[in-house]
Tab-separated table of C-alpha atoms in Angstrom:
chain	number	residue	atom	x	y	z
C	1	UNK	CA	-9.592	-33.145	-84.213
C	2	UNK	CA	-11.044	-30.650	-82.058
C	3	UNK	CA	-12.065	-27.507	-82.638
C	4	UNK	CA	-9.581	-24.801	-80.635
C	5	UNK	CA	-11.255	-21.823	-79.137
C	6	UNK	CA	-9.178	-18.764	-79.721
C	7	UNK	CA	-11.968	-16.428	-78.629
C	8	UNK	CA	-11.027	-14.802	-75.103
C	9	UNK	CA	-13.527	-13.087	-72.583
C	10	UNK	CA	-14.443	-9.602	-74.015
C	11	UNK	CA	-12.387	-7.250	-71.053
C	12	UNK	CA	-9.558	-9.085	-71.530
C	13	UNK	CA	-9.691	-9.519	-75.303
C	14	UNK	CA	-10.199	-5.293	-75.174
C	15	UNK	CA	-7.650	-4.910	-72.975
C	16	UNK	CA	-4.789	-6.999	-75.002
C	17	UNK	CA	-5.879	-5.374	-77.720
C	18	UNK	CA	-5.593	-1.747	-76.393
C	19	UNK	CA	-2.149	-2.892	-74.813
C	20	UNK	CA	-1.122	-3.842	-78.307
C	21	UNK	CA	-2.195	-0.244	-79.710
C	22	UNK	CA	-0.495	1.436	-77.199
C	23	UNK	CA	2.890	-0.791	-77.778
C	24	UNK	CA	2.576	-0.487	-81.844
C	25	UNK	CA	2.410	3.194	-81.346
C	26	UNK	CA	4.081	4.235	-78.485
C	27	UNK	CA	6.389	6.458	-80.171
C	28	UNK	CA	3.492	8.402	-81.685
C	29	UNK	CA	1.476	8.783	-78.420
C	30	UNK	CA	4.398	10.178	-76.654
C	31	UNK	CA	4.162	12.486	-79.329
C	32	UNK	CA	1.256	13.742	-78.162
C	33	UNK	CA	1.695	14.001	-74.571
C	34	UNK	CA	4.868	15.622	-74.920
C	35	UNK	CA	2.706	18.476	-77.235
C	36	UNK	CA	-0.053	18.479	-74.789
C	37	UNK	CA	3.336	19.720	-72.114
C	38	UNK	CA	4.597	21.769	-74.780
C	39	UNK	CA	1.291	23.576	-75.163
C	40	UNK	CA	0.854	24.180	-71.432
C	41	UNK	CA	4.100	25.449	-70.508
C	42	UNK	CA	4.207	27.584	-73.574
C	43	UNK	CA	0.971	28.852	-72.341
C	44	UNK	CA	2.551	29.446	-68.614
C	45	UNK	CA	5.557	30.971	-69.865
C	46	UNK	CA	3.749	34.194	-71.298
C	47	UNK	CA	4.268	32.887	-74.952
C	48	UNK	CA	1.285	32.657	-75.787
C	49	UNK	CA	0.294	36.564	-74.572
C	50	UNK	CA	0.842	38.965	-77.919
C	51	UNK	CA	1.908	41.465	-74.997
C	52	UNK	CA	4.674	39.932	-73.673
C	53	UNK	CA	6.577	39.884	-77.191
C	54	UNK	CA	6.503	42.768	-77.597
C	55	UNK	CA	7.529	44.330	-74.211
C	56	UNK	CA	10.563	42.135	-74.523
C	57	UNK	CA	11.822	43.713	-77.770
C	58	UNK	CA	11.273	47.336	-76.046
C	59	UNK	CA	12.763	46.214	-72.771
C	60	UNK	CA	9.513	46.720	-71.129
C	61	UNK	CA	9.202	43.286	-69.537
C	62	UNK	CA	11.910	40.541	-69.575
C	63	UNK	CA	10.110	37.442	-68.908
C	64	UNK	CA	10.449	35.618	-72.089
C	65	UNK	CA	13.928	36.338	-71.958
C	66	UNK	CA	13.979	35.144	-68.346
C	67	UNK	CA	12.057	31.844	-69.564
C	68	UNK	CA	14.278	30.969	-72.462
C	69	UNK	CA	17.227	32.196	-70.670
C	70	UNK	CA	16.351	29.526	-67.776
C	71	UNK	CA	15.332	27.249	-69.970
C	72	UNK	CA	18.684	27.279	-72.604
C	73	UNK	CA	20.789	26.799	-69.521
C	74	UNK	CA	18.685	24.206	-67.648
C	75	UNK	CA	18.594	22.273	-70.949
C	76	UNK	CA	22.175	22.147	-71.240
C	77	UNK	CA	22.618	20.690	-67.625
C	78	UNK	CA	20.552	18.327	-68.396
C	79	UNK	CA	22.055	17.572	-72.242
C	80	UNK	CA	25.503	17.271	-70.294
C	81	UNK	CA	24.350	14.690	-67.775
C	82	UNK	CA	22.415	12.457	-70.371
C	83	UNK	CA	25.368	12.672	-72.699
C	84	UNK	CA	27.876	11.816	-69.719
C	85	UNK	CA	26.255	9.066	-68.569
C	86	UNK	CA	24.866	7.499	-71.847
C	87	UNK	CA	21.379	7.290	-71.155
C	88	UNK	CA	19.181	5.415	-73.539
C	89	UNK	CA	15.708	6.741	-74.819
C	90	UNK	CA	13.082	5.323	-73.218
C	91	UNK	CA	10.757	4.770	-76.069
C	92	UNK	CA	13.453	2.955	-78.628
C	93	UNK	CA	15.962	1.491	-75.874
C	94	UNK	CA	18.653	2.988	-78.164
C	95	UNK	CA	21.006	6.125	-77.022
C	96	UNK	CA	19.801	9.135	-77.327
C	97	UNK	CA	20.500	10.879	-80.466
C	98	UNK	CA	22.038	14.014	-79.918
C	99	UNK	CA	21.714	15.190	-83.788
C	100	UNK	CA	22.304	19.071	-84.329
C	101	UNK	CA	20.646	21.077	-87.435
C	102	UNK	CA	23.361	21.431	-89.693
C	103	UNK	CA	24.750	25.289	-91.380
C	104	UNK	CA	22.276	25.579	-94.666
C	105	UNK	CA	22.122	27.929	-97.267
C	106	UNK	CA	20.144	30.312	-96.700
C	107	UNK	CA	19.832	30.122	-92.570
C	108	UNK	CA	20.647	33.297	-91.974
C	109	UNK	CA	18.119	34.993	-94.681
C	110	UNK	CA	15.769	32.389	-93.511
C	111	UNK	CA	16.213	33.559	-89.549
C	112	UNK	CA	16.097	37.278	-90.518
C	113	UNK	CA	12.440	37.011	-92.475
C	114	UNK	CA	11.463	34.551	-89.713
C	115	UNK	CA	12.349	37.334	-87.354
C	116	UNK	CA	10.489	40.104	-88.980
C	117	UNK	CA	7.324	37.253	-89.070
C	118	UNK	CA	7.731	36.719	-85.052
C	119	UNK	CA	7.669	40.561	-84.638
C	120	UNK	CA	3.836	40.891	-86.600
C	121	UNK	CA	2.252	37.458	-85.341
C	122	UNK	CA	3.897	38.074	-82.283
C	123	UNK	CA	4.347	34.244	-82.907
C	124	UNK	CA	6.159	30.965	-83.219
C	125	UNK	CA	5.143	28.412	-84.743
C	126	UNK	CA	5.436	26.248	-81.647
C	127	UNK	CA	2.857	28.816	-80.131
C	128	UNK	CA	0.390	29.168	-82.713
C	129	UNK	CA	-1.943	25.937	-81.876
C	130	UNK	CA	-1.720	27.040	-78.329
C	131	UNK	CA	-3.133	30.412	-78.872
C	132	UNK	CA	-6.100	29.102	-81.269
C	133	UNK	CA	-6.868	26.604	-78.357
C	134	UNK	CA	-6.926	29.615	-76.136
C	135	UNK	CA	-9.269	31.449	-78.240
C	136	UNK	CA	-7.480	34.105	-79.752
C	137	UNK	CA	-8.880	33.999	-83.129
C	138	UNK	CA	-5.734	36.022	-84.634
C	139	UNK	CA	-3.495	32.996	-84.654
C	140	UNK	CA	-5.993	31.243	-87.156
C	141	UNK	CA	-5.153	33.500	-89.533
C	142	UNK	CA	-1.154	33.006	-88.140
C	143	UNK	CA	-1.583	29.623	-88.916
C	144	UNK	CA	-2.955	29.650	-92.378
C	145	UNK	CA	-0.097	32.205	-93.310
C	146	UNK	CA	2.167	29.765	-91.906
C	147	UNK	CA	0.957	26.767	-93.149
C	148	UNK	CA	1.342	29.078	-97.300
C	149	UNK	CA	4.999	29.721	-96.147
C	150	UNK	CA	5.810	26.091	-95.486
C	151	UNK	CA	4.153	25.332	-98.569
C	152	UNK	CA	5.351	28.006	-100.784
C	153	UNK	CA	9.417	26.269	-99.634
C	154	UNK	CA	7.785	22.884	-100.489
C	155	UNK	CA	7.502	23.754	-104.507
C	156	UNK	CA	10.151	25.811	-104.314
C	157	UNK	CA	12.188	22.668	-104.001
C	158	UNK	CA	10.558	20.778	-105.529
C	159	UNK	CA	11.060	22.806	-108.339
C	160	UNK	CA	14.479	23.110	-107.874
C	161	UNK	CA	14.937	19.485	-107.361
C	162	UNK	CA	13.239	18.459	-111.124
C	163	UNK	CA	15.384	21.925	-113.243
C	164	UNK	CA	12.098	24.104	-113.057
C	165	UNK	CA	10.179	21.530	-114.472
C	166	UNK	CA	6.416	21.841	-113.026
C	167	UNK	CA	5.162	18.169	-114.700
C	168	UNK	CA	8.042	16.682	-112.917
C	169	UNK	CA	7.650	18.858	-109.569
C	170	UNK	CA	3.741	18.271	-109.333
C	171	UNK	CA	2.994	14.708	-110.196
X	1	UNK	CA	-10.317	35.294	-69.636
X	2	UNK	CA	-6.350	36.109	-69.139
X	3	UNK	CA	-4.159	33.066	-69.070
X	4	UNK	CA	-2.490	32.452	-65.909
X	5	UNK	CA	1.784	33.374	-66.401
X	6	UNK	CA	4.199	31.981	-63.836
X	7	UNK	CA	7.288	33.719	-63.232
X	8	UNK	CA	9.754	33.388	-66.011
X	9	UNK	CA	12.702	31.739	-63.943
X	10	UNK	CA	9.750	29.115	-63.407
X	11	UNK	CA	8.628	28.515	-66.409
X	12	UNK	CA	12.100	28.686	-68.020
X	13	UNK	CA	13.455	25.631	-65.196
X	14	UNK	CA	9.925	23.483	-66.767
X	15	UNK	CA	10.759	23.901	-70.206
X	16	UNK	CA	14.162	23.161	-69.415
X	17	UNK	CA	13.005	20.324	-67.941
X	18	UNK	CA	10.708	19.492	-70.795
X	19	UNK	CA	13.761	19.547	-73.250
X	20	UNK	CA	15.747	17.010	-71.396
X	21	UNK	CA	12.353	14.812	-70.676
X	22	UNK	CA	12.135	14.732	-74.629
X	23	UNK	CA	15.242	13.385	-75.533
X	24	UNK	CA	15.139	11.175	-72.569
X	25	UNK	CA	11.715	9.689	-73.727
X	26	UNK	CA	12.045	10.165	-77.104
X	27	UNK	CA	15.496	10.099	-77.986
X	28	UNK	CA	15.696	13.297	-80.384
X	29	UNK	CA	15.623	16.484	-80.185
X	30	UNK	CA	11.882	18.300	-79.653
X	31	UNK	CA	11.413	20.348	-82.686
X	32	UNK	CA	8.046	22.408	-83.805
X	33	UNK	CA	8.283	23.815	-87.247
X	34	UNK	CA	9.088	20.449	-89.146
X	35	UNK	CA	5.800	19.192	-88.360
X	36	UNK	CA	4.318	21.545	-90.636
X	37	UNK	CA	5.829	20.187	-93.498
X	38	UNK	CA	4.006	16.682	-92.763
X	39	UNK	CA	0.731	18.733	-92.557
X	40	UNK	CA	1.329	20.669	-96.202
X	41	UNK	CA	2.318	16.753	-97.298
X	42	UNK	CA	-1.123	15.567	-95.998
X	43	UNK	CA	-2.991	18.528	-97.493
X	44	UNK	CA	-1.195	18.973	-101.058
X	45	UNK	CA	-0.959	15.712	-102.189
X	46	UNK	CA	1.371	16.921	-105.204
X	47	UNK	CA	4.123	18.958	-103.992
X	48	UNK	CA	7.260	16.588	-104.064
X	49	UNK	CA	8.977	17.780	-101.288
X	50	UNK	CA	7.234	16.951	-98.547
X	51	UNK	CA	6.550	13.243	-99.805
X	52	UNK	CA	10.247	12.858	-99.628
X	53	UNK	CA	13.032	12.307	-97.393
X	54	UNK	CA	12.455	12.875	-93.972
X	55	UNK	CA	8.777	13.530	-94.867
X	56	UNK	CA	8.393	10.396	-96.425
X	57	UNK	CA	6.075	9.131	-93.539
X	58	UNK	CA	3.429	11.720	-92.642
X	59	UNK	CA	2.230	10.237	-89.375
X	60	UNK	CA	5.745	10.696	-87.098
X	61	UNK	CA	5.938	12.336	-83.371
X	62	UNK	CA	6.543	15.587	-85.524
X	63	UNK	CA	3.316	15.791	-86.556
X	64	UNK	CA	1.123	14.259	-83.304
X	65	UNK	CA	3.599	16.375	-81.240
X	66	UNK	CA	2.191	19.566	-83.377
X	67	UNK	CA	-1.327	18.068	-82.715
X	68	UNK	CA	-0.613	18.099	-78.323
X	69	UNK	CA	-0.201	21.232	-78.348
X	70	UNK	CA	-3.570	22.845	-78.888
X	71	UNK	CA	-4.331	20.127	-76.276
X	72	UNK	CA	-1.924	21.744	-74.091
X	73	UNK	CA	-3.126	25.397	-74.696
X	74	UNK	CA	-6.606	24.849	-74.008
X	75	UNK	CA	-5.723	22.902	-70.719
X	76	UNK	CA	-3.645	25.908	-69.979
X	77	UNK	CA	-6.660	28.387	-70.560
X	78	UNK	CA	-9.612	26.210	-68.916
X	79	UNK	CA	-7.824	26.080	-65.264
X	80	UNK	CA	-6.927	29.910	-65.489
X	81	UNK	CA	-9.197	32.365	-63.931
X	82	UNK	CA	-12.154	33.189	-66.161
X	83	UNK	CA	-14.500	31.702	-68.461
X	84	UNK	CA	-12.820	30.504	-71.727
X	85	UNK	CA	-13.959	33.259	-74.772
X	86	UNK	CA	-12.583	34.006	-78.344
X	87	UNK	CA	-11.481	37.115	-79.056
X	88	UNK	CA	-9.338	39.404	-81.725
X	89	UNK	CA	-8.018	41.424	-79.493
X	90	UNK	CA	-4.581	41.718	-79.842
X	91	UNK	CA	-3.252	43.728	-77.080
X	92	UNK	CA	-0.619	46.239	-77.570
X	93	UNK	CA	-0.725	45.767	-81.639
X	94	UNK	CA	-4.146	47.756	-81.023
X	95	UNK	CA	-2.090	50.545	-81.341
X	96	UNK	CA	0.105	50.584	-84.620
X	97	UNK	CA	-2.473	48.334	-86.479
X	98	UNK	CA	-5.760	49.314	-89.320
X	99	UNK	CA	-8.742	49.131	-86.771
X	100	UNK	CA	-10.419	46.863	-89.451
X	101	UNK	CA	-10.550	42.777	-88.896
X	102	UNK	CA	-9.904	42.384	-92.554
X	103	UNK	CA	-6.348	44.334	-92.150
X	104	UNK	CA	-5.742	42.945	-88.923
X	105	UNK	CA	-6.196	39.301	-90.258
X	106	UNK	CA	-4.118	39.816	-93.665
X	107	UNK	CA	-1.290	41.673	-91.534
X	108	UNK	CA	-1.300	38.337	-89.426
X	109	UNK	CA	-1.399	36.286	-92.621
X	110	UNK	CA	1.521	37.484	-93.943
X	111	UNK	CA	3.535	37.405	-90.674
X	112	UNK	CA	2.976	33.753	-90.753
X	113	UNK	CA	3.938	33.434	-94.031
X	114	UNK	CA	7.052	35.065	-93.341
X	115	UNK	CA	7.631	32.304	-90.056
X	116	UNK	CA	6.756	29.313	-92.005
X	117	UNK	CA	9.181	30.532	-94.918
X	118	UNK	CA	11.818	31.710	-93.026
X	119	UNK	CA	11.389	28.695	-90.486
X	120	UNK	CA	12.425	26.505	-93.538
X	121	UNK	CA	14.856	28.302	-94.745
X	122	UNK	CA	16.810	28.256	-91.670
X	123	UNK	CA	16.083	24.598	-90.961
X	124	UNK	CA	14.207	25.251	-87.996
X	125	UNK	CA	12.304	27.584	-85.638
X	126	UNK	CA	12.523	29.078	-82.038
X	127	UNK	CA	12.293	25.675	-80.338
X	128	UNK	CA	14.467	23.707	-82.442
X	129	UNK	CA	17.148	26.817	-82.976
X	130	UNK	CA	17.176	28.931	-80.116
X	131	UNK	CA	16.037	26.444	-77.460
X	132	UNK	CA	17.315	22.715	-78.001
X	133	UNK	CA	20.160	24.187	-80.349
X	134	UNK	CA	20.573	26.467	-78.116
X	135	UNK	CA	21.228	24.067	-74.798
X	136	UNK	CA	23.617	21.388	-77.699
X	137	UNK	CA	25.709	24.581	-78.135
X	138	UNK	CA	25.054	23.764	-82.025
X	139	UNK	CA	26.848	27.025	-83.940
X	140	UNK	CA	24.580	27.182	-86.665
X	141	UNK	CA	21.631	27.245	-84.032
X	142	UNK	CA	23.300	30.034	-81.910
X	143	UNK	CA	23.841	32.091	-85.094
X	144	UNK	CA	19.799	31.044	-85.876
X	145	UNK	CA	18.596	31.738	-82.727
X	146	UNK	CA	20.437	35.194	-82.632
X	147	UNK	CA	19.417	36.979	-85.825
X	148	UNK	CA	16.197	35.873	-85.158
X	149	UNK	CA	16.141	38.189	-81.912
X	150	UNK	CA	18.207	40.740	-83.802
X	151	UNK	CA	15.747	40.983	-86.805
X	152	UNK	CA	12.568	40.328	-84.296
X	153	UNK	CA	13.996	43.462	-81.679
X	154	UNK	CA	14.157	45.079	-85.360
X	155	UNK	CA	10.926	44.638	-86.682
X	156	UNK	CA	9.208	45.965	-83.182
X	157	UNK	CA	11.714	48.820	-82.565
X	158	UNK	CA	10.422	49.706	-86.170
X	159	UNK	CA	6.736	49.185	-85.590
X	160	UNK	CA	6.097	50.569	-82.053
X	161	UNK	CA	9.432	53.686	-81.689
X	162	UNK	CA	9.031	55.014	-85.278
């Protein structure tokens, strides 16, 4: 019996290998890429200016209302086509899951103190990154205040979930 | 360094576009404020929630979407005009906010506080109300997206014309 090599030449054992990352997390990677757009055009859009908040809110400047007004309606087109002609996602091969955020109790308390937080941070949460990248050092502290939000809902249901019960909420 | 701003009708048809890339590629709809939720998971190992349900795994496209986007901003500032700098300055809050950095940072604090709570609460934030609820003509997103202008145009009325 003799002994099978299963060693390949280095490149091409690196590059099967790197293929096979890039397959096993494809989903992931897009991810990131599709942040990395996100960022830029949030950037290009104005969002990421504190000024441009607020001269929208006193009708000094529309252009974020221009950008999501564009973009709402551009969106839609495009919804309606991919919906018409039942386009599959690229990265799982299945249709493309149109799922909308259901009513919950509580959305419109919820929208009304996440309005009066957009208004001081001048702020989304989609922005935030972007601006630390950018160097404004006021969205650090944006982010730490929103990252104690998210976490201050977390154990709130959790609590909720195990009758008030911290052992069972914290284990 | 000022960031470079295209006209809004432009950068309203990209993100546009960017919306129906996403579901194209992805097959969802683009959200932002969900990802947080994976990043309290990762950091608090012990708070139920977000070890549960849809959090259950940690490392999704939620959460390496949240980490593009500082990619994306700093792309944005290094190819605009100027030398990339940090800075505190917040423009026209200047004017209605404490002069010290202490204030200024707690005033930001709790702002953020209020978005990440409030995003949760309502399910979801800007992007995944306003913008890709908006364009599904979702009715809870529509009623989202608009008290969080109406509370927003609110707030700043309050802070800047009182």
């Amino acid at each position: 019996m003799s002994k099978v090599s299963h060693e390949l030449p280095l490149l091409k054992s690196s590059a099967l290998t790197l293929m096979n990352f890039v397959h096993a997390y494809r989903i992931n990677i897009l991810g990131l890429l599709m942040g990395v757009m996100f960022g830029f055009l949030m950037s290009r859009a104005g969002a990421t200016t504190f000024d441009f908040h607020v001269k929208l809110f006193l009708f000094e400047d529309l252009q974020l209302l221009k950008v999501i007004g564009t973009a709402v309606i551009v969106a839609m087109l495009g919804v309606f086509m991919l919906k018409k002609l039942h386009i599959n996602a690229l990265a799982t091969g299945t249709e493309v899951d149109f799922v909308k955020k259901p009513y919950q109790q509580g959305l419109i308390a919820g929208a009304f103190l996440f309005g009066i937080g957009w208004a001081m941070t001048a702020a989304c949460p989609g922005t935030i990154p972007a601006m630390i990248a950018e160097g404004k050092i006021g969205a650090v502290f944006s982010l730490i205040g929103l990252l104690l939000g998210t976490l201050a809902y977390g154990i709130l249901q959790s609590f909720i979930a195990h009758n008030g019960s911290y052992r069972a909420a914290m284990k | 360094m000022e960031v470079t701003v295209w006209s809004g009708w432009l950068a309203g048809l990209a993100i546009g576009l960017f919306v129906v890339l996403h579901f194209w590629l992805i097959g969802k709809p683009a959200g932002c404020s969900t990802g947080y939720g994976n990043v309290c998971g990762l950091l608090c190992k012990k708070v139920r929630y977000y070890h549960e349900g849809e959090y259950a795994t940690k490392s999704n496209i939620k959460l390496w979407f949240l980490v593009g986007i500082p990619l994306g901003g700093l792309l944005a500032a290094l190819t605009s005009k100027g030398a990339w700098q940090m800075s505190f300055d917040m423009g026209m809050y200047e004017q209605i906010l404490p002069q010290s950095d202490a204030a200024k940072a707690i005033w930001l604090m709790f702002g953020g506080m209020l978005l990440g709570f409030g995003a949760r609460l309502a399910g979801a934030c800007t992007t995944g109300h306003a913008l890709v609820g908006g364009a599904m003509l979702n009715p809870p997103s529509l009623l989202a997206g608009a008290v969080f202008f109406g509370s927003a145009l609110l707030t700043t009325q309050l802070l800047f014309n009182t």
